[in-house]
mmCIF file of C-alpha atoms and ligand atoms in Angstrom:
data_model
loop_
_atom_site.group_PDB
_atom_site.id
_atom_site.type_symbol
_atom_site.label_atom_id
_atom_site.label_comp_id
_atom_site.label_asym_id
_atom_site.label_seq_id
_atom_site.Cartn_x
_atom_site.Cartn_y
_atom_site.Cartn_z
ATOM 1 C CA UNK A 1 -18.199 12.627 -20.156
ATOM 2 C CA UNK A 2 -17.937 10.400 -17.747
ATOM 3 C CA UNK A 3 -16.518 10.687 -14.636
ATOM 4 C CA UNK A 4 -14.357 7.622 -13.375
ATOM 5 C CA UNK A 5 -12.677 7.142 -9.561
ATOM 6 C CA UNK A 6 -12.296 5.222 -6.255
ATOM 7 C CA UNK A 7 -14.809 5.627 -3.120
ATOM 8 C CA UNK A 8 -13.923 8.945 -2.403
ATOM 9 C CA UNK A 9 -12.245 10.621 -4.782
ATOM 10 C CA UNK A 10 -14.070 13.043 -4.565
ATOM 11 C CA UNK A 11 -15.783 12.351 -7.801
ATOM 12 C CA UNK A 12 -19.632 13.110 -6.915
ATOM 13 C CA UNK A 13 -18.726 16.784 -5.806
ATOM 14 C CA UNK A 14 -16.505 17.438 -9.011
ATOM 15 C CA UNK A 15 -19.233 15.994 -11.038
ATOM 16 C CA UNK A 16 -21.794 18.206 -9.887
ATOM 17 C CA UNK A 17 -19.267 21.102 -10.096
ATOM 18 C CA UNK A 18 -18.289 20.317 -13.321
ATOM 19 C CA UNK A 19 -22.117 20.075 -14.558
ATOM 20 C CA UNK A 20 -22.697 23.518 -13.323
ATOM 21 C CA UNK A 21 -20.321 25.069 -14.814
ATOM 22 C CA UNK A 22 -20.715 23.733 -18.105
ATOM 23 C CA UNK A 23 -24.265 22.949 -17.988
ATOM 24 C CA UNK A 24 -24.199 19.373 -18.690
ATOM 25 C CA UNK A 25 -26.632 17.390 -16.493
ATOM 26 C CA UNK A 26 -24.343 14.954 -13.762
ATOM 27 C CA UNK A 27 -26.609 11.339 -13.750
ATOM 28 C CA UNK A 28 -24.893 9.574 -10.569
ATOM 29 C CA UNK A 29 -25.524 6.170 -10.651
ATOM 30 C CA UNK A 30 -25.074 5.877 -6.233
ATOM 31 C CA UNK A 31 -27.878 9.134 -6.097
ATOM 32 C CA UNK A 32 -30.453 7.677 -8.075
ATOM 33 C CA UNK A 33 -30.046 3.957 -5.933
ATOM 34 C CA UNK A 34 -30.281 6.068 -2.922
ATOM 35 C CA UNK A 35 -33.090 7.920 -3.959
ATOM 36 C CA UNK A 36 -35.073 4.887 -4.981
ATOM 37 C CA UNK A 37 -33.985 3.363 -1.183
ATOM 38 C CA UNK A 38 -35.247 6.653 0.383
ATOM 39 C CA UNK A 39 -38.216 5.974 -1.759
ATOM 40 C CA UNK A 40 -39.018 2.190 -1.167
ATOM 41 C CA UNK A 41 -39.378 1.238 -3.705
ATOM 42 C CA UNK A 42 -39.304 -1.979 -5.922
ATOM 43 C CA UNK A 43 -36.145 -0.916 -7.752
ATOM 44 C CA UNK A 44 -34.821 0.167 -4.245
ATOM 45 C CA UNK A 45 -36.064 -2.555 -2.628
ATOM 46 C CA UNK A 46 -33.249 -4.474 -4.441
ATOM 47 C CA UNK A 47 -30.266 -2.445 -4.593
ATOM 48 C CA UNK A 48 -30.359 -1.649 -1.241
ATOM 49 C CA UNK A 49 -29.472 -5.598 -0.621
ATOM 50 C CA UNK A 50 -26.145 -5.101 -2.550
ATOM 51 C CA UNK A 51 -25.160 -1.271 -1.679
ATOM 52 C CA UNK A 52 -25.591 -1.840 1.919
ATOM 53 C CA UNK A 53 -23.156 -4.533 1.688
ATOM 54 C CA UNK A 54 -20.757 -2.984 -0.554
ATOM 55 C CA UNK A 55 -21.186 -5.242 -3.666
ATOM 56 C CA UNK A 56 -22.285 -3.803 -7.033
ATOM 57 C CA UNK A 57 -26.096 -3.331 -7.603
ATOM 58 C CA UNK A 58 -26.549 -6.333 -10.481
ATOM 59 C CA UNK A 59 -25.594 -5.292 -14.148
ATOM 60 C CA UNK A 60 -28.688 -6.366 -15.721
ATOM 61 C CA UNK A 61 -30.838 -3.422 -12.536
ATOM 62 C CA UNK A 62 -28.004 -1.417 -13.163
ATOM 63 C CA UNK A 63 -28.222 -1.182 -17.094
ATOM 64 C CA UNK A 64 -31.517 -0.526 -17.870
ATOM 65 C CA UNK A 65 -31.800 1.799 -15.112
ATOM 66 C CA UNK A 66 -28.775 4.450 -17.196
ATOM 67 C CA UNK A 67 -30.440 3.237 -20.559
ATOM 68 C CA UNK A 68 -34.163 4.425 -19.256
ATOM 69 C CA UNK A 69 -32.502 7.569 -17.421
ATOM 70 C CA UNK A 70 -30.535 8.589 -20.985
ATOM 71 C CA UNK A 71 -33.989 8.611 -22.992
ATOM 72 C CA UNK A 72 -35.087 12.001 -21.059
ATOM 73 C CA UNK A 73 -35.062 15.356 -22.414
ATOM 74 C CA UNK A 74 -32.326 16.337 -20.577
ATOM 75 C CA UNK A 75 -29.072 14.444 -21.946
ATOM 76 C CA UNK A 76 -30.244 16.624 -25.118
ATOM 77 C CA UNK A 77 -27.405 19.228 -24.780
ATOM 78 C CA UNK A 78 -24.739 16.182 -23.441
ATOM 79 C CA UNK A 79 -24.173 14.606 -20.108
ATOM 80 C CA UNK A 80 -21.841 13.587 -17.493
ATOM 81 C CA UNK A 81 -21.309 9.713 -15.968
ATOM 82 C CA UNK A 82 -20.694 9.919 -12.808
ATOM 83 C CA UNK A 83 -20.198 6.194 -11.158
ATOM 84 C CA UNK A 84 -20.853 4.189 -14.585
ATOM 85 C CA UNK A 85 -19.508 2.513 -15.736
ATOM 86 C CA UNK A 86 -18.282 0.632 -13.737
ATOM 87 C CA UNK A 87 -17.814 -2.921 -14.529
ATOM 88 C CA UNK A 88 -16.654 -4.106 -18.113
ATOM 89 C CA UNK A 89 -20.091 -5.570 -19.052
ATOM 90 C CA UNK A 90 -21.167 -1.593 -18.165
ATOM 91 C CA UNK A 91 -18.513 -0.483 -20.912
ATOM 92 C CA UNK A 92 -19.919 -3.348 -23.216
ATOM 93 C CA UNK A 93 -23.359 -1.895 -23.053
ATOM 94 C CA UNK A 94 -22.279 1.458 -22.839
ATOM 95 C CA UNK A 95 -21.518 1.767 -26.547
ATOM 96 C CA UNK A 96 -24.356 -0.112 -27.331
ATOM 97 C CA UNK A 97 -26.865 2.660 -25.964
ATOM 98 C CA UNK A 98 -24.710 5.603 -27.023
ATOM 99 C CA UNK A 99 -24.528 3.949 -30.683
ATOM 100 C CA UNK A 100 -27.596 3.492 -31.129
ATOM 101 C CA UNK A 101 -27.947 7.165 -29.877
ATOM 102 C CA UNK A 102 -25.386 8.683 -32.725
ATOM 103 C CA UNK A 103 -23.203 9.800 -29.671
ATOM 104 C CA UNK A 104 -20.149 9.286 -28.565
ATOM 105 C CA UNK A 105 -18.377 10.376 -25.153
ATOM 106 C CA UNK A 106 -16.019 13.708 -25.194
ATOM 107 C CA UNK A 107 -14.092 12.936 -22.322
ATOM 108 C CA UNK A 108 -13.957 10.143 -20.226
ATOM 109 C CA UNK A 109 -12.023 11.142 -17.372
ATOM 110 C CA UNK A 110 -10.235 9.384 -13.879
ATOM 111 C CA UNK A 111 -9.812 11.330 -10.808
ATOM 112 C CA UNK A 112 -7.044 8.816 -8.332
ATOM 113 C CA UNK A 113 -6.323 8.861 -4.956
ATOM 114 C CA UNK A 114 -4.626 6.296 -2.707
ATOM 115 C CA UNK A 115 -6.189 4.159 -0.142
ATOM 116 C CA UNK A 116 -4.817 5.425 2.803
ATOM 117 C CA UNK A 117 -6.525 8.635 1.741
ATOM 118 C CA UNK A 118 -9.046 7.001 0.565
ATOM 119 C CA UNK A 119 -10.155 5.076 3.527
ATOM 120 C CA UNK A 120 -8.955 8.085 5.615
ATOM 121 C CA UNK A 121 -11.854 10.544 4.274
ATOM 122 C CA UNK A 122 -14.871 7.995 3.736
ATOM 123 C CA UNK A 123 -14.324 7.188 7.092
ATOM 124 C CA UNK A 124 -15.036 10.813 8.279
ATOM 125 C CA UNK A 125 -17.296 11.207 5.587
ATOM 126 C CA UNK A 126 -19.343 8.117 7.561
ATOM 127 C CA UNK A 127 -20.346 10.805 10.669
ATOM 128 C CA UNK A 128 -21.168 13.607 8.508
ATOM 129 C CA UNK A 129 -23.731 11.376 5.834
ATOM 130 C CA UNK A 130 -24.089 8.858 7.793
ATOM 131 C CA UNK A 131 -24.069 5.996 4.530
ATOM 132 C CA UNK A 132 -24.585 2.936 5.248
ATOM 133 C CA UNK A 133 -22.346 1.997 3.760
ATOM 134 C CA UNK A 134 -19.328 3.634 4.791
ATOM 135 C CA UNK A 135 -18.259 1.655 7.628
ATOM 136 C CA UNK A 136 -14.743 0.595 7.759
ATOM 137 C CA UNK A 137 -15.463 -3.428 6.854
ATOM 138 C CA UNK A 138 -17.696 -2.164 3.872
ATOM 139 C CA UNK A 139 -15.483 0.849 2.677
ATOM 140 C CA UNK A 140 -12.856 -1.771 2.266
ATOM 141 C CA UNK A 141 -14.818 -3.893 -0.004
ATOM 142 C CA UNK A 142 -16.034 -1.270 -1.625
ATOM 143 C CA UNK A 143 -11.337 0.151 -2.721
ATOM 144 C CA UNK A 144 -12.077 -3.785 -3.699
ATOM 145 C CA UNK A 145 -13.821 -3.687 -5.991
ATOM 146 C CA UNK A 146 -12.488 -1.135 -7.654
ATOM 147 C CA UNK A 147 -8.817 -2.156 -8.068
ATOM 148 C CA UNK A 148 -11.057 -5.365 -9.151
ATOM 149 C CA UNK A 149 -13.512 -4.716 -11.906
ATOM 150 C CA UNK A 150 -12.877 -0.701 -12.304
ATOM 151 C CA UNK A 151 -9.513 -0.247 -13.049
ATOM 152 C CA UNK A 152 -10.182 -2.772 -16.081
ATOM 153 C CA UNK A 153 -12.692 0.007 -17.256
ATOM 154 C CA UNK A 154 -10.482 2.592 -16.657
ATOM 155 C CA UNK A 155 -7.831 0.286 -18.886
ATOM 156 C CA UNK A 156 -10.617 -0.329 -21.358
ATOM 157 C CA UNK A 157 -10.575 3.777 -22.115
ATOM 158 C CA UNK A 158 -7.035 4.317 -21.467
ATOM 159 C CA UNK A 159 -6.710 2.151 -24.858
ATOM 160 C CA UNK A 160 -8.747 4.162 -26.889
ATOM 161 C CA UNK A 161 -6.760 6.896 -25.939
ATOM 162 C CA UNK A 162 -9.778 8.161 -24.189
ATOM 163 C CA UNK A 163 -8.947 8.714 -20.375
ATOM 164 C CA UNK A 164 -7.931 11.642 -18.836
ATOM 165 C CA UNK A 165 -6.157 10.817 -15.214
ATOM 166 C CA UNK A 166 -6.893 14.110 -12.508
ATOM 167 C CA UNK A 167 -5.402 14.063 -9.565
ATOM 168 C CA UNK A 168 -8.232 14.020 -6.531
ATOM 169 C CA UNK A 169 -5.241 15.169 -3.736
ATOM 170 C CA UNK A 170 -5.710 18.498 -3.047
ATOM 171 C CA UNK A 171 -8.591 20.663 -1.667
ATOM 172 C CA UNK A 172 -11.818 20.586 -3.731
ATOM 173 C CA UNK A 173 -11.246 24.323 -5.397
ATOM 174 C CA UNK A 174 -7.966 22.652 -6.426
ATOM 175 C CA UNK A 175 -9.322 19.667 -8.104
ATOM 176 C CA UNK A 176 -12.244 21.454 -9.523
ATOM 177 C CA UNK A 177 -9.294 23.411 -11.230
ATOM 178 C CA UNK A 178 -7.568 20.811 -13.211
ATOM 179 C CA UNK A 179 -9.898 19.129 -13.982
ATOM 180 C CA UNK A 180 -11.104 22.231 -15.751
ATOM 181 C CA UNK A 181 -8.156 22.534 -17.538
ATOM 182 C CA UNK A 182 -8.236 18.388 -18.404
ATOM 183 C CA UNK A 183 -11.366 19.308 -19.998
ATOM 184 C CA UNK A 184 -10.389 21.521 -21.688
ATOM 185 C CA UNK A 185 -7.086 19.879 -22.409
ATOM 186 C CA UNK A 186 -8.452 16.284 -22.971
ATOM 187 C CA UNK A 187 -8.105 13.937 -25.944
ATOM 188 C CA UNK A 188 -12.027 13.787 -27.797
ATOM 189 C CA UNK A 189 -12.600 11.084 -29.366
ATOM 190 C CA UNK A 190 -12.681 11.396 -33.722
ATOM 191 C CA UNK A 191 -10.716 14.367 -33.003
ATOM 192 C CA UNK A 192 -11.197 17.870 -32.563
HETATM 193 P P1 ADP R 201 -18.697 5.024 -4.716
HETATM 194 O O1 ADP R 201 -18.387 5.450 -5.434
HETATM 195 O O2 ADP R 201 -18.517 5.801 -3.001
HETATM 196 O O3 ADP R 201 -19.197 3.221 -3.949
HETATM 197 P P2 ADP R 201 -21.699 5.295 -5.358
HETATM 198 O O4 ADP R 201 -22.451 6.750 -4.334
HETATM 199 O O5 ADP R 201 -20.859 6.384 -6.584
HETATM 200 O O6 ADP R 201 -20.304 5.918 -4.156
HETATM 201 O O7 ADP R 201 -21.958 4.146 -5.640
HETATM 202 C C1 ADP R 201 -22.720 3.498 -4.108
HETATM 203 C C2 ADP R 201 -23.081 2.611 -4.599
HETATM 204 O O8 ADP R 201 -23.816 2.200 -5.244
HETATM 205 C C3 ADP R 201 -22.243 0.906 -5.098
HETATM 206 O O9 ADP R 201 -21.508 0.635 -3.440
HETATM 207 C C4 ADP R 201 -23.564 0.394 -5.459
HETATM 208 O O10 ADP R 201 -24.142 -0.643 -4.764
HETATM 209 C C5 ADP R 201 -23.672 0.569 -5.937
HETATM 210 N N1 ADP R 201 -23.568 0.985 -7.557
HETATM 211 C C6 ADP R 201 -23.140 2.224 -8.065
HETATM 212 N N2 ADP R 201 -22.885 2.735 -9.380
HETATM 213 C C7 ADP R 201 -22.749 1.675 -9.410
HETATM 214 C C8 ADP R 201 -22.781 0.805 -11.137
HETATM 215 N N3 ADP R 201 -22.280 1.671 -12.049
HETATM 216 N N4 ADP R 201 -22.802 -0.298 -10.960
HETATM 217 C C9 ADP R 201 -23.713 -1.126 -10.178
HETATM 218 N N5 ADP R 201 -23.480 -1.107 -8.718
HETATM 219 C C10 ADP R 201 -23.268 1.055 -8.620
#
């Protein structure tokens, strides 16, 4: 499955909880990039330039990283992608990777929240995490990119009939409950 949502929507938090509950591995492209930055790897050095500015890492880099991650053994029982795909090009690429592996998406979940709430949450989080991309100018830019590019991704899955929307406003447990209900009742591609 996929979990898609604007920065600050809580997708990482919910992805971890879904992963525990369903026993499928959660793969966050943002977390992988941050680990690479921390490790000072060539991929990390490349990604950092974009991340600090709140820009997307180029598809050529991100797609290859995801393809490699999806070839590992722990995805055999299913996986939850958090933060990928977020461009139309990434959707096409993922389609190919899944087709080659004979896999399909069961659930595409969009977590929603309005921009004012997101900015408030992210500025609050900045104090705790010290993430270099959690300052107001960069946050606004990440939100703009979500609206400009990732909403088109959401629209693609909506057209395919695989999209389920969940209201991300509320307590963490409350949202998890909504997410689990949504997964249970989600339209499965190809029918159940
Ligand atoms: P957020 O959703 O709050 O922006 P993430 O942790 O998901 O946080 O991503 C952090 C940063 O990592 C993004 O701003 C971007 O630079 C990079 N990144 C993560 N996923 C992708 C992706 N699918 N495509 C391009 N860049 C990505």
